[in-house]
mmCIF file with all atom_site columns, C-alpha atoms in Angstrom:
data_model
loop_
_atom_site.group_PDB
_atom_site.id
_atom_site.type_symbol
_atom_site.label_atom_id
_atom_site.label_alt_id
_atom_site.label_comp_id
_atom_site.label_asym_id
_atom_site.label_entity_id
_atom_site.label_seq_id
_atom_site.pdbx_PDB_ins_code
_atom_site.Cartn_x
_atom_site.Cartn_y
_atom_site.Cartn_z
_atom_site.occupancy
_atom_site.B_iso_or_equiv
_atom_site.pdbx_formal_charge
_atom_site.auth_seq_id
_atom_site.auth_comp_id
_atom_site.auth_asym_id
_atom_site.auth_atom_id
_atom_site.pdbx_PDB_model_num
ATOM 1   C CA . ARG A 1 1   ? 2.199  -24.263 -28.765 1.00 41.00 ? 1   ARG A CA 1
ATOM 2   C CA . GLU A 1 2   ? 5.764  -24.295 -27.623 1.00 42.00 ? 2   GLU A CA 1
ATOM 3   C CA . PRO A 1 3   ? 6.650  -23.714 -23.953 1.00 43.00 ? 3   PRO A CA 1
ATOM 4   C CA . PHE A 1 4   ? 8.068  -20.265 -23.227 1.00 37.00 ? 4   PHE A CA 1
ATOM 5   C CA . ARG A 1 5   ? 11.858 -20.060 -23.262 1.00 40.00 ? 5   ARG A CA 1
ATOM 6   C CA . LEU A 1 6   ? 12.488 -18.520 -19.839 1.00 38.00 ? 6   LEU A CA 1
ATOM 7   C CA . ASN A 1 7   ? 11.232 -21.602 -18.026 1.00 39.00 ? 7   ASN A CA 1
ATOM 8   C CA . LEU A 1 8   ? 12.515 -23.691 -20.920 1.00 38.00 ? 8   LEU A CA 1
ATOM 9   C CA . GLN A 1 9   ? 10.314 -26.803 -20.991 1.00 40.00 ? 9   GLN A CA 1
ATOM 10  C CA . CYS A 1 10  ? 7.368  -25.843 -18.805 1.00 42.00 ? 10  CYS A CA 1
ATOM 11  C CA . PRO A 1 11  ? 4.549  -28.397 -19.312 1.00 41.00 ? 11  PRO A CA 1
ATOM 12  C CA . LEU A 1 12  ? 1.484  -27.221 -21.175 1.00 44.00 ? 12  LEU A CA 1
ATOM 13  C CA . ARG A 1 13  ? -0.607 -28.107 -18.141 1.00 43.00 ? 13  ARG A CA 1
ATOM 14  C CA . LEU A 1 14  ? 1.396  -25.642 -16.062 1.00 43.00 ? 14  LEU A CA 1
ATOM 15  C CA . GLN A 1 15  ? 0.983  -23.080 -18.814 1.00 47.00 ? 15  GLN A CA 1
ATOM 16  C CA . GLY A 1 16  ? -2.769 -23.518 -18.593 1.00 46.00 ? 16  GLY A CA 1
ATOM 17  C CA . ASP A 1 17  ? -2.680 -22.964 -14.831 1.00 46.00 ? 17  ASP A CA 1
ATOM 18  C CA . MET A 1 18  ? -0.561 -19.838 -15.290 1.00 45.00 ? 18  MET A CA 1
ATOM 19  C CA . ALA A 1 19  ? -2.863 -18.506 -18.000 1.00 49.00 ? 19  ALA A CA 1
ATOM 20  C CA . ALA A 1 20  ? -5.838 -18.830 -15.654 1.00 50.00 ? 20  ALA A CA 1
ATOM 21  C CA . ALA A 1 21  ? -4.100 -17.367 -12.580 1.00 50.00 ? 21  ALA A CA 1
ATOM 22  C CA . MET A 1 22  ? -1.892 -14.703 -14.176 1.00 57.00 ? 22  MET A CA 1
ATOM 23  C CA . PRO A 1 23  ? -3.117 -13.994 -17.712 1.00 70.00 ? 23  PRO A CA 1
ATOM 24  C CA . GLY A 1 24  ? -1.045 -10.804 -18.085 1.00 73.00 ? 24  GLY A CA 1
ATOM 25  C CA . LYS A 1 25  ? 2.244  -12.436 -17.089 1.00 72.00 ? 25  LYS A CA 1
ATOM 26  C CA . PHE A 1 26  ? 1.440  -15.536 -19.113 1.00 70.00 ? 26  PHE A CA 1
ATOM 27  C CA . TRP A 1 27  ? 0.935  -13.650 -22.377 1.00 77.00 ? 27  TRP A CA 1
ATOM 28  C CA . ALA A 1 28  ? 3.866  -11.336 -21.645 1.00 78.00 ? 28  ALA A CA 1
ATOM 29  C CA . ALA A 1 29  ? 6.167  -14.349 -21.143 1.00 72.00 ? 29  ALA A CA 1
ATOM 30  C CA . ASN A 1 30  ? 5.008  -15.927 -24.397 1.00 71.00 ? 30  ASN A CA 1
ATOM 31  C CA . LEU A 1 31  ? 5.444  -12.635 -26.274 1.00 80.00 ? 31  LEU A CA 1
ATOM 32  C CA . VAL A 1 32  ? 9.012  -12.330 -24.948 1.00 77.00 ? 32  VAL A CA 1
ATOM 33  C CA . PHE A 1 33  ? 9.647  -15.936 -26.012 1.00 71.00 ? 33  PHE A CA 1
ATOM 34  C CA . LEU A 1 34  ? 8.455  -15.280 -29.570 1.00 73.00 ? 34  LEU A CA 1
ATOM 35  C CA . VAL A 1 35  ? 10.333 -11.993 -30.004 1.00 78.00 ? 35  VAL A CA 1
ATOM 36  C CA . ALA A 1 36  ? 13.539 -13.373 -28.467 1.00 75.00 ? 36  ALA A CA 1
ATOM 37  C CA . GLY A 1 37  ? 13.339 -16.490 -30.650 1.00 70.00 ? 37  GLY A CA 1
ATOM 38  C CA . VAL A 1 38  ? 13.003 -14.485 -33.866 1.00 72.00 ? 38  VAL A CA 1
ATOM 39  C CA . LEU A 1 39  ? 15.838 -12.132 -32.867 1.00 77.00 ? 39  LEU A CA 1
ATOM 40  C CA . GLN A 1 40  ? 18.055 -15.081 -31.985 1.00 71.00 ? 40  GLN A CA 1
ATOM 41  C CA . LEU A 1 41  ? 17.545 -16.667 -35.411 1.00 68.00 ? 41  LEU A CA 1
ATOM 42  C CA . LEU A 1 42  ? 18.221 -13.389 -37.233 1.00 73.00 ? 42  LEU A CA 1
ATOM 43  C CA . LEU A 1 43  ? 21.378 -12.743 -35.194 1.00 73.00 ? 43  LEU A CA 1
ATOM 44  C CA . ALA A 1 44  ? 22.634 -16.276 -35.803 1.00 68.00 ? 44  ALA A CA 1
ATOM 45  C CA . PHE A 1 45  ? 22.168 -15.840 -39.558 1.00 68.00 ? 45  PHE A CA 1
ATOM 46  C CA . GLU A 1 46  ? 23.870 -12.431 -39.442 1.00 73.00 ? 46  GLU A CA 1
ATOM 47  C CA . PHE A 1 47  ? 26.828 -13.884 -37.522 1.00 71.00 ? 47  PHE A CA 1
ATOM 48  C CA . GLY A 1 48  ? 27.186 -16.449 -40.289 1.00 67.00 ? 48  GLY A CA 1
ATOM 49  C CA . LEU A 1 49  ? 27.258 -13.717 -42.948 1.00 71.00 ? 49  LEU A CA 1
ATOM 50  C CA . LEU A 1 50  ? 29.905 -11.827 -40.964 1.00 73.00 ? 50  LEU A CA 1
ATOM 51  C CA . GLY A 1 51  ? 32.059 -14.950 -40.730 1.00 68.00 ? 51  GLY A CA 1
ATOM 52  C CA . PHE A 1 52  ? 31.792 -15.628 -37.003 1.00 65.00 ? 52  PHE A CA 1
ATOM 53  C CA . ALA A 1 53  ? 29.704 -18.756 -37.476 1.00 61.00 ? 53  ALA A CA 1
ATOM 54  C CA . LYS A 1 54  ? 30.412 -20.035 -40.973 1.00 63.00 ? 54  LYS A CA 1
ATOM 55  C CA . ARG A 1 55  ? 31.312 -23.366 -39.413 1.00 65.00 ? 55  ARG A CA 1
ATOM 56  C CA . SER A 1 56  ? 28.547 -24.680 -37.194 1.00 61.00 ? 56  SER A CA 1
ATOM 57  C CA . ASP A 1 57  ? 30.916 -27.039 -35.386 1.00 65.00 ? 57  ASP A CA 1
ATOM 58  C CA . ASN A 1 58  ? 32.558 -24.128 -33.524 1.00 70.00 ? 58  ASN A CA 1
ATOM 59  C CA . PHE A 1 59  ? 29.407 -23.821 -31.363 1.00 70.00 ? 59  PHE A CA 1
ATOM 60  C CA . ILE A 1 60  ? 29.727 -20.016 -31.196 1.00 72.00 ? 60  ILE A CA 1
ATOM 61  C CA . THR A 1 61  ? 26.094 -19.343 -32.070 1.00 70.00 ? 61  THR A CA 1
ATOM 62  C CA . ALA A 1 62  ? 24.855 -22.680 -30.714 1.00 72.00 ? 62  ALA A CA 1
ATOM 63  C CA . MET A 1 63  ? 25.919 -21.676 -27.198 1.00 77.00 ? 63  MET A CA 1
ATOM 64  C CA . GLY A 1 64  ? 23.294 -18.916 -27.064 1.00 75.00 ? 64  GLY A CA 1
ATOM 65  C CA . ASN A 1 65  ? 20.533 -20.973 -25.443 1.00 77.00 ? 65  ASN A CA 1
ATOM 66  C CA . PRO A 1 66  ? 22.542 -22.696 -22.681 1.00 83.00 ? 66  PRO A CA 1
ATOM 67  C CA . LEU A 1 67  ? 24.524 -19.526 -21.946 1.00 82.00 ? 67  LEU A CA 1
ATOM 68  C CA . GLY A 1 68  ? 21.273 -17.581 -21.630 1.00 80.00 ? 68  GLY A CA 1
ATOM 69  C CA . GLN A 1 69  ? 19.803 -20.200 -19.300 1.00 81.00 ? 69  GLN A CA 1
ATOM 70  C CA . LEU A 1 70  ? 22.884 -20.096 -17.103 1.00 84.00 ? 70  LEU A CA 1
ATOM 71  C CA . LEU A 1 71  ? 23.165 -16.304 -16.956 1.00 84.00 ? 71  LEU A CA 1
ATOM 72  C CA . PHE A 1 72  ? 19.456 -15.863 -16.319 1.00 82.00 ? 72  PHE A CA 1
ATOM 73  C CA . SER A 1 73  ? 19.544 -18.147 -13.269 1.00 82.00 ? 73  SER A CA 1
ATOM 74  C CA . ALA A 1 74  ? 23.140 -17.739 -12.042 1.00 84.00 ? 74  ALA A CA 1
ATOM 75  C CA . PHE A 1 75  ? 22.402 -14.976 -9.516  1.00 86.00 ? 75  PHE A CA 1
ATOM 76  C CA . TYR A 1 76  ? 19.473 -16.692 -7.768  1.00 85.00 ? 76  TYR A CA 1
ATOM 77  C CA . THR A 1 77  ? 20.961 -18.551 -4.814  1.00 87.00 ? 77  THR A CA 1
ATOM 78  C CA . ASP A 1 78  ? 17.703 -20.370 -4.058  1.00 88.00 ? 78  ASP A CA 1
ATOM 79  C CA . ILE A 1 79  ? 17.982 -22.158 -7.399  1.00 89.00 ? 79  ILE A CA 1
ATOM 80  C CA . TRP A 1 80  ? 21.511 -23.409 -6.670  1.00 91.00 ? 80  TRP A CA 1
ATOM 81  C CA . ARG A 1 81  ? 20.418 -24.591 -3.232  1.00 90.00 ? 81  ARG A CA 1
ATOM 82  C CA . SER A 1 82  ? 17.475 -26.474 -4.680  1.00 90.00 ? 82  SER A CA 1
ATOM 83  C CA . TRP A 1 83  ? 19.547 -28.832 -6.817  1.00 92.00 ? 83  TRP A CA 1
ATOM 84  C CA . GLU A 1 84  ? 18.621 -32.500 -6.493  1.00 90.00 ? 84  GLU A CA 1
ATOM 85  C CA . TRP A 1 85  ? 20.954 -35.201 -7.738  1.00 90.00 ? 85  TRP A CA 1
ATOM 86  C CA . GLN A 1 86  ? 18.140 -37.464 -8.883  1.00 90.00 ? 86  GLN A CA 1
ATOM 87  C CA . LEU A 1 87  ? 16.794 -34.669 -11.084 1.00 91.00 ? 87  LEU A CA 1
ATOM 88  C CA . PHE A 1 88  ? 20.332 -33.897 -12.287 1.00 93.00 ? 88  PHE A CA 1
ATOM 89  C CA . TRP A 1 89  ? 21.005 -37.435 -13.547 1.00 94.00 ? 89  TRP A CA 1
ATOM 90  C CA . CYS A 1 90  ? 17.560 -37.639 -15.139 1.00 91.00 ? 90  CYS A CA 1
ATOM 91  C CA . ALA A 1 91  ? 18.314 -34.347 -16.915 1.00 92.00 ? 91  ALA A CA 1
ATOM 92  C CA . VAL A 1 92  ? 21.504 -35.651 -18.580 1.00 94.00 ? 92  VAL A CA 1
ATOM 93  C CA . PRO A 1 93  ? 19.655 -37.117 -21.623 1.00 93.00 ? 93  PRO A CA 1
ATOM 94  C CA . VAL A 1 94  ? 17.756 -33.831 -21.920 1.00 92.00 ? 94  VAL A CA 1
ATOM 95  C CA . ALA A 1 95  ? 21.047 -31.903 -21.999 1.00 92.00 ? 95  ALA A CA 1
ATOM 96  C CA . ILE A 1 96  ? 22.427 -34.219 -24.699 1.00 93.00 ? 96  ILE A CA 1
ATOM 97  C CA . CYS A 1 97  ? 19.354 -33.683 -26.874 1.00 91.00 ? 97  CYS A CA 1
ATOM 98  C CA . GLU A 1 98  ? 19.554 -29.941 -26.249 1.00 89.00 ? 98  GLU A CA 1
ATOM 99  C CA . LEU A 1 99  ? 23.184 -29.834 -27.373 1.00 89.00 ? 99  LEU A CA 1
ATOM 100 C CA . LEU A 1 100 ? 22.278 -31.750 -30.524 1.00 90.00 ? 100 LEU A CA 1
ATOM 101 C CA . PHE A 1 101 ? 19.403 -29.350 -31.160 1.00 88.00 ? 101 PHE A CA 1
ATOM 102 C CA . ASN A 1 102 ? 21.628 -26.275 -30.756 1.00 83.00 ? 102 ASN A CA 1
ATOM 103 C CA . PHE A 1 103 ? 24.190 -27.688 -33.188 1.00 84.00 ? 103 PHE A CA 1
ATOM 104 C CA . LEU A 1 104 ? 21.663 -28.894 -35.771 1.00 87.00 ? 104 LEU A CA 1
ATOM 105 C CA . SER A 1 105 ? 19.610 -25.710 -35.627 1.00 83.00 ? 105 SER A CA 1
ATOM 106 C CA . GLN A 1 106 ? 22.636 -23.519 -36.320 1.00 79.00 ? 106 GLN A CA 1
ATOM 107 C CA . THR A 1 107 ? 23.685 -25.825 -39.158 1.00 82.00 ? 107 THR A CA 1
ATOM 108 C CA . SER A 1 108 ? 20.211 -25.482 -40.653 1.00 82.00 ? 108 SER A CA 1
ATOM 109 C CA . ILE A 1 109 ? 20.260 -21.685 -40.305 1.00 78.00 ? 109 ILE A CA 1
ATOM 110 C CA . GLN A 1 110 ? 23.616 -21.372 -42.057 1.00 77.00 ? 110 GLN A CA 1
ATOM 111 C CA . LYS A 1 111 ? 22.724 -23.787 -44.874 1.00 79.00 ? 111 LYS A CA 1
ATOM 112 C CA . ALA A 1 112 ? 19.028 -23.055 -45.492 1.00 76.00 ? 112 ALA A CA 1
ATOM 113 C CA . GLY A 1 113 ? 18.589 -19.597 -43.951 1.00 74.00 ? 113 GLY A CA 1
ATOM 114 C CA . SER A 1 114 ? 16.833 -18.385 -40.838 1.00 66.00 ? 114 SER A CA 1
ATOM 115 C CA . GLY A 1 115 ? 13.472 -18.004 -42.618 1.00 70.00 ? 115 GLY A CA 1
ATOM 116 C CA . MET A 1 116 ? 13.408 -21.601 -43.862 1.00 75.00 ? 116 MET A CA 1
ATOM 117 C CA . PHE A 1 117 ? 14.495 -22.884 -40.471 1.00 76.00 ? 117 PHE A CA 1
ATOM 118 C CA . GLN A 1 118 ? 11.691 -20.962 -38.767 1.00 73.00 ? 118 GLN A CA 1
ATOM 119 C CA . VAL A 1 119 ? 9.197  -22.604 -41.099 1.00 76.00 ? 119 VAL A CA 1
ATOM 120 C CA . ILE A 1 120 ? 10.620 -26.065 -40.396 1.00 78.00 ? 120 ILE A CA 1
ATOM 121 C CA . MET A 1 121 ? 10.522 -25.418 -36.653 1.00 79.00 ? 121 MET A CA 1
ATOM 122 C CA . SER A 1 122 ? 6.741  -25.028 -36.855 1.00 74.00 ? 122 SER A CA 1
ATOM 123 C CA . THR A 1 123 ? 6.588  -28.833 -37.108 1.00 76.00 ? 123 THR A CA 1
ATOM 124 C CA . VAL A 1 124 ? 7.702  -29.041 -33.480 1.00 78.00 ? 124 VAL A CA 1
ATOM 125 C CA . VAL A 1 125 ? 4.072  -28.862 -32.354 1.00 75.00 ? 125 VAL A CA 1
ATOM 126 C CA . VAL A 1 126 ? 3.310  -31.846 -34.609 1.00 76.00 ? 126 VAL A CA 1
ATOM 127 C CA . LEU A 1 127 ? 6.155  -33.903 -33.170 1.00 77.00 ? 127 LEU A CA 1
ATOM 128 C CA . ASN A 1 128 ? 5.211  -32.915 -29.629 1.00 76.00 ? 128 ASN A CA 1
ATOM 129 C CA . ALA A 1 129 ? 1.675  -34.120 -30.256 1.00 76.00 ? 129 ALA A CA 1
ATOM 130 C CA . LEU A 1 130 ? 2.872  -37.437 -31.689 1.00 78.00 ? 130 LEU A CA 1
ATOM 131 C CA . LEU A 1 131 ? 5.358  -38.086 -28.898 1.00 76.00 ? 131 LEU A CA 1
ATOM 132 C CA . GLY A 1 132 ? 2.781  -37.052 -26.293 1.00 74.00 ? 132 GLY A CA 1
ATOM 133 C CA . LEU A 1 133 ? 0.320  -39.535 -27.773 1.00 74.00 ? 133 LEU A CA 1
ATOM 134 C CA . ILE A 1 134 ? 2.863  -42.361 -27.958 1.00 75.00 ? 134 ILE A CA 1
ATOM 135 C CA . LEU A 1 135 ? 4.539  -41.847 -24.584 1.00 73.00 ? 135 LEU A CA 1
ATOM 136 C CA . PHE A 1 136 ? 1.808  -40.313 -22.431 1.00 70.00 ? 136 PHE A CA 1
ATOM 137 C CA . GLY A 1 137 ? -1.417 -41.257 -24.196 1.00 72.00 ? 137 GLY A CA 1
ATOM 138 C CA . LYS A 1 138 ? -2.405 -37.585 -24.598 1.00 69.00 ? 138 LYS A CA 1
ATOM 139 C CA . ARG A 1 139 ? -5.108 -37.363 -27.247 1.00 71.00 ? 139 ARG A CA 1
ATOM 140 C CA . LEU A 1 140 ? -6.013 -34.429 -29.489 1.00 67.00 ? 140 LEU A CA 1
ATOM 141 C CA . SER A 1 141 ? -9.311 -33.609 -31.169 1.00 71.00 ? 141 SER A CA 1
ATOM 142 C CA . CYS A 1 142 ? -9.843 -34.179 -34.897 1.00 75.00 ? 142 CYS A CA 1
ATOM 143 C CA . SER A 1 143 ? -9.738 -30.422 -35.557 1.00 73.00 ? 143 SER A CA 1
ATOM 144 C CA . ARG A 1 144 ? -6.316 -30.154 -33.937 1.00 69.00 ? 144 ARG A CA 1
ATOM 145 C CA . TRP A 1 145 ? -4.969 -33.093 -35.939 1.00 70.00 ? 145 TRP A CA 1
ATOM 146 C CA . LEU A 1 146 ? -6.235 -31.402 -39.106 1.00 75.00 ? 146 LEU A CA 1
ATOM 147 C CA . SER A 1 147 ? -4.415 -28.205 -38.074 1.00 73.00 ? 147 SER A CA 1
ATOM 148 C CA . LEU A 1 148 ? -1.211 -30.170 -37.510 1.00 70.00 ? 148 LEU A CA 1
ATOM 149 C CA . ALA A 1 149 ? -1.602 -31.835 -40.913 1.00 73.00 ? 149 ALA A CA 1
ATOM 150 C CA . GLY A 1 150 ? -1.904 -28.372 -42.453 1.00 75.00 ? 150 GLY A CA 1
ATOM 151 C CA . ILE A 1 151 ? 1.343  -27.328 -40.788 1.00 70.00 ? 151 ILE A CA 1
ATOM 152 C CA . CYS A 1 152 ? 3.136  -30.369 -42.205 1.00 70.00 ? 152 CYS A CA 1
ATOM 153 C CA . GLY A 1 153 ? 1.785  -29.620 -45.685 1.00 73.00 ? 153 GLY A CA 1
ATOM 154 C CA . ALA A 1 154 ? 2.890  -25.990 -45.508 1.00 70.00 ? 154 ALA A CA 1
ATOM 155 C CA . VAL A 1 155 ? 6.403  -26.994 -44.428 1.00 67.00 ? 155 VAL A CA 1
ATOM 156 C CA . ALA A 1 156 ? 6.643  -29.540 -47.255 1.00 68.00 ? 156 ALA A CA 1
ATOM 157 C CA . MET A 1 157 ? 5.566  -26.975 -49.863 1.00 71.00 ? 157 MET A CA 1
ATOM 158 C CA . SER A 1 158 ? 7.968  -24.336 -48.464 1.00 65.00 ? 158 SER A CA 1
ATOM 159 C CA . SER A 1 159 ? 10.858 -26.807 -48.556 1.00 62.00 ? 159 SER A CA 1
ATOM 160 C CA . ALA A 1 160 ? 10.072 -27.819 -52.144 1.00 64.00 ? 160 ALA A CA 1
ATOM 161 C CA . ALA A 1 161 ? 9.858  -24.166 -53.196 1.00 62.00 ? 161 ALA A CA 1
ATOM 162 C CA . GLN A 1 162 ? 13.177 -23.398 -51.519 1.00 59.00 ? 162 GLN A CA 1
ATOM 163 C CA . LEU A 1 163 ? 14.908 -26.180 -53.454 1.00 60.00 ? 163 LEU A CA 1
ATOM 164 C CA . ASN A 1 164 ? 13.522 -24.927 -56.786 1.00 63.00 ? 164 ASN A CA 1
ATOM 165 C CA . ILE A 1 165 ? 14.790 -21.349 -56.488 1.00 66.00 ? 165 ILE A CA 1
ATOM 166 C CA . LYS A 1 166 ? 17.181 -20.502 -59.326 1.00 67.00 ? 166 LYS A CA 1
ATOM 167 C CA . GLY A 1 167 ? 20.813 -20.084 -58.355 1.00 66.00 ? 167 GLY A CA 1
ATOM 168 C CA . VAL A 1 168 ? 20.383 -22.031 -55.110 1.00 67.00 ? 168 VAL A CA 1
ATOM 169 C CA . ASP A 1 169 ? 22.729 -24.923 -54.339 1.00 72.00 ? 169 ASP A CA 1
ATOM 170 C CA . LYS A 1 170 ? 20.243 -27.760 -53.906 1.00 74.00 ? 170 LYS A CA 1
ATOM 171 C CA . GLN A 1 171 ? 22.660 -29.960 -51.994 1.00 81.00 ? 171 GLN A CA 1
ATOM 172 C CA . VAL A 1 172 ? 23.398 -27.219 -49.457 1.00 79.00 ? 172 VAL A CA 1
ATOM 173 C CA . GLN A 1 173 ? 19.692 -26.384 -49.114 1.00 78.00 ? 173 GLN A CA 1
ATOM 174 C CA . ALA A 1 174 ? 18.765 -30.053 -48.732 1.00 82.00 ? 174 ALA A CA 1
ATOM 175 C CA . LEU A 1 175 ? 21.414 -30.430 -46.030 1.00 84.00 ? 175 LEU A CA 1
ATOM 176 C CA . GLY A 1 176 ? 20.038 -27.389 -44.220 1.00 83.00 ? 176 GLY A CA 1
ATOM 177 C CA . ILE A 1 177 ? 16.455 -28.679 -44.414 1.00 82.00 ? 177 ILE A CA 1
ATOM 178 C CA . ALA A 1 178 ? 17.522 -32.134 -43.197 1.00 88.00 ? 178 ALA A CA 1
ATOM 179 C CA . ALA A 1 179 ? 19.414 -30.553 -40.289 1.00 88.00 ? 179 ALA A CA 1
ATOM 180 C CA . GLY A 1 180 ? 16.313 -28.500 -39.450 1.00 86.00 ? 180 GLY A CA 1
ATOM 181 C CA . ILE A 1 181 ? 14.097 -31.594 -39.391 1.00 86.00 ? 181 ILE A CA 1
ATOM 182 C CA . ALA A 1 182 ? 16.629 -33.407 -37.190 1.00 90.00 ? 182 ALA A CA 1
ATOM 183 C CA . ALA A 1 183 ? 16.728 -30.347 -34.892 1.00 89.00 ? 183 ALA A CA 1
ATOM 184 C CA . CYS A 1 184 ? 12.938 -30.530 -34.544 1.00 87.00 ? 184 CYS A CA 1
ATOM 185 C CA . LEU A 1 185 ? 13.167 -34.200 -33.568 1.00 88.00 ? 185 LEU A CA 1
ATOM 186 C CA . THR A 1 186 ? 15.764 -33.539 -30.886 1.00 91.00 ? 186 THR A CA 1
ATOM 187 C CA . VAL A 1 187 ? 14.020 -30.503 -29.396 1.00 88.00 ? 187 VAL A CA 1
ATOM 188 C CA . SER A 1 188 ? 10.723 -32.417 -29.294 1.00 87.00 ? 188 SER A CA 1
ATOM 189 C CA . ASN A 1 189 ? 12.486 -35.023 -27.189 1.00 87.00 ? 189 ASN A CA 1
ATOM 190 C CA . VAL A 1 190 ? 13.720 -32.202 -24.958 1.00 88.00 ? 190 VAL A CA 1
ATOM 191 C CA . TYR A 1 191 ? 10.171 -30.926 -24.468 1.00 85.00 ? 191 TYR A CA 1
ATOM 192 C CA . VAL A 1 192 ? 8.646  -34.362 -23.840 1.00 84.00 ? 192 VAL A CA 1
ATOM 193 C CA . MET A 1 193 ? 11.361 -35.547 -21.441 1.00 87.00 ? 193 MET A CA 1
ATOM 194 C CA . SER A 1 194 ? 11.262 -32.241 -19.572 1.00 87.00 ? 194 SER A CA 1
ATOM 195 C CA . ASN A 1 195 ? 7.481  -32.461 -19.369 1.00 83.00 ? 195 ASN A CA 1
ATOM 196 C CA . TRP A 1 196 ? 7.868  -35.884 -17.753 1.00 84.00 ? 196 TRP A CA 1
ATOM 197 C CA . LEU A 1 197 ? 10.461 -34.587 -15.261 1.00 88.00 ? 197 LEU A CA 1
ATOM 198 C CA . LEU A 1 198 ? 8.473  -31.484 -14.336 1.00 86.00 ? 198 LEU A CA 1
ATOM 199 C CA . GLU A 1 199 ? 5.254  -33.398 -13.672 1.00 82.00 ? 199 GLU A CA 1
ATOM 200 C CA . LYS A 1 200 ? 6.886  -35.263 -10.783 1.00 81.00 ? 200 LYS A CA 1
ATOM 201 C CA . PRO A 1 201 ? 6.252  -33.891 -7.237  1.00 82.00 ? 201 PRO A CA 1
ATOM 202 C CA . TRP A 1 202 ? 8.620  -31.136 -6.077  1.00 85.00 ? 202 TRP A CA 1
ATOM 203 C CA . ASN A 1 203 ? 9.026  -29.693 -2.571  1.00 86.00 ? 203 ASN A CA 1
ATOM 204 C CA . ARG A 1 204 ? 12.167 -27.577 -2.929  1.00 86.00 ? 204 ARG A CA 1
ATOM 205 C CA . ARG A 1 205 ? 12.208 -23.803 -2.417  1.00 84.00 ? 205 ARG A CA 1
ATOM 206 C CA . ALA A 1 206 ? 12.940 -22.731 -6.006  1.00 85.00 ? 206 ALA A CA 1
ATOM 207 C CA . PRO A 1 207 ? 10.550 -23.486 -8.893  1.00 85.00 ? 207 PRO A CA 1
ATOM 208 C CA . LYS A 1 208 ? 11.404 -26.801 -10.517 1.00 88.00 ? 208 LYS A CA 1
ATOM 209 C CA . PRO A 1 209 ? 11.438 -25.435 -14.110 1.00 86.00 ? 209 PRO A CA 1
ATOM 210 C CA . MET A 1 210 ? 14.074 -22.871 -13.113 1.00 87.00 ? 210 MET A CA 1
ATOM 211 C CA . VAL A 1 211 ? 16.206 -25.514 -11.386 1.00 90.00 ? 211 VAL A CA 1
ATOM 212 C CA . LEU A 1 212 ? 16.018 -27.765 -14.443 1.00 90.00 ? 212 LEU A CA 1
ATOM 213 C CA . ALA A 1 213 ? 16.875 -24.863 -16.754 1.00 88.00 ? 213 ALA A CA 1
ATOM 214 C CA . GLN A 1 214 ? 19.916 -24.030 -14.639 1.00 90.00 ? 214 GLN A CA 1
ATOM 215 C CA . MET A 1 215 ? 21.068 -27.657 -14.615 1.00 92.00 ? 215 MET A CA 1
ATOM 216 C CA . LEU A 1 216 ? 20.783 -27.852 -18.391 1.00 91.00 ? 216 LEU A CA 1
ATOM 217 C CA . GLY A 1 217 ? 22.649 -24.570 -18.781 1.00 89.00 ? 217 GLY A CA 1
ATOM 218 C CA . VAL A 1 218 ? 25.492 -25.739 -16.534 1.00 92.00 ? 218 VAL A CA 1
ATOM 219 C CA . MET A 1 219 ? 25.844 -29.132 -18.213 1.00 93.00 ? 219 MET A CA 1
ATOM 220 C CA . SER A 1 220 ? 25.683 -27.747 -21.753 1.00 89.00 ? 220 SER A CA 1
ATOM 221 C CA . MET A 1 221 ? 28.117 -24.890 -21.091 1.00 90.00 ? 221 MET A CA 1
ATOM 222 C CA . CYS A 1 222 ? 30.650 -27.240 -19.468 1.00 90.00 ? 222 CYS A CA 1
ATOM 223 C CA . VAL A 1 223 ? 30.592 -29.477 -22.555 1.00 90.00 ? 223 VAL A CA 1
ATOM 224 C CA . ILE A 1 224 ? 30.809 -26.513 -24.961 1.00 87.00 ? 224 ILE A CA 1
ATOM 225 C CA . ILE A 1 225 ? 33.697 -24.857 -23.084 1.00 88.00 ? 225 ILE A CA 1
ATOM 226 C CA . VAL A 1 226 ? 35.718 -28.084 -23.022 1.00 90.00 ? 226 VAL A CA 1
ATOM 227 C CA . PHE A 1 227 ? 34.963 -28.683 -26.716 1.00 86.00 ? 227 PHE A CA 1
ATOM 228 C CA . GLN A 1 228 ? 35.968 -25.179 -27.745 1.00 83.00 ? 228 GLN A CA 1
ATOM 229 C CA . ALA A 1 229 ? 39.156 -25.291 -25.663 1.00 87.00 ? 229 ALA A CA 1
ATOM 230 C CA . ALA A 1 230 ? 40.191 -28.708 -26.989 1.00 87.00 ? 230 ALA A CA 1
ATOM 231 C CA . TYR A 1 231 ? 38.987 -28.515 -30.605 1.00 83.00 ? 231 TYR A CA 1
ATOM 232 C CA . VAL A 1 232 ? 37.979 -25.027 -31.758 1.00 77.00 ? 232 VAL A CA 1
ATOM 233 C CA . LEU A 1 233 ? 40.712 -22.767 -30.354 1.00 80.00 ? 233 LEU A CA 1
ATOM 234 C CA . PRO A 1 234 ? 43.675 -24.923 -31.578 1.00 82.00 ? 234 PRO A CA 1
ATOM 235 C CA . ARG A 1 235 ? 42.237 -24.628 -35.095 1.00 75.00 ? 235 ARG A CA 1
#
């Protein structure tokens, strides 16, 4: 399962605690995450059809996630006051991976379509499990590994079917699928690194996941604004 988007990379252990303490809010947050994610993909694809995002390197659609993180947390003063420089510098690699994910995901959506990208993104749980095993020694049961293998098989068959559709440019589709796989790799690193950061002790006033989400939003938006001002607008 992916962490819910509002808290960005909330560890699964924290999700389990929330599910036990506040089951209604937990499931509501996950439902909002799923609905918002699907709507975001459909809007990104529609923007591409309208011409706003034909070129993924303009970062118009890719700025949705960091802009949302920043706007969602911008008006909570406790979050700004809870910034910690040690957490900020540790979050820099996370922000880099998140920027790469936003760019690669939008490239995949424009080349392969939002439906194909959504299928490819289902492999994120597989990559999270592998990285969790390698980096943290977190083990899964045989039944869960079999489920993850099924996901990989379904993605492989969907990708092969997409490439064999008549009238489809195979090179463009292959590029979109490759970008989607690369996006999954980068976002898995985001989840695993964030999980590691959020498991460390925290005694500030604001919740640590919200502080981290705000930091990532600020860093990503600063990079995107400078990039668009220096590269996109002149062209």
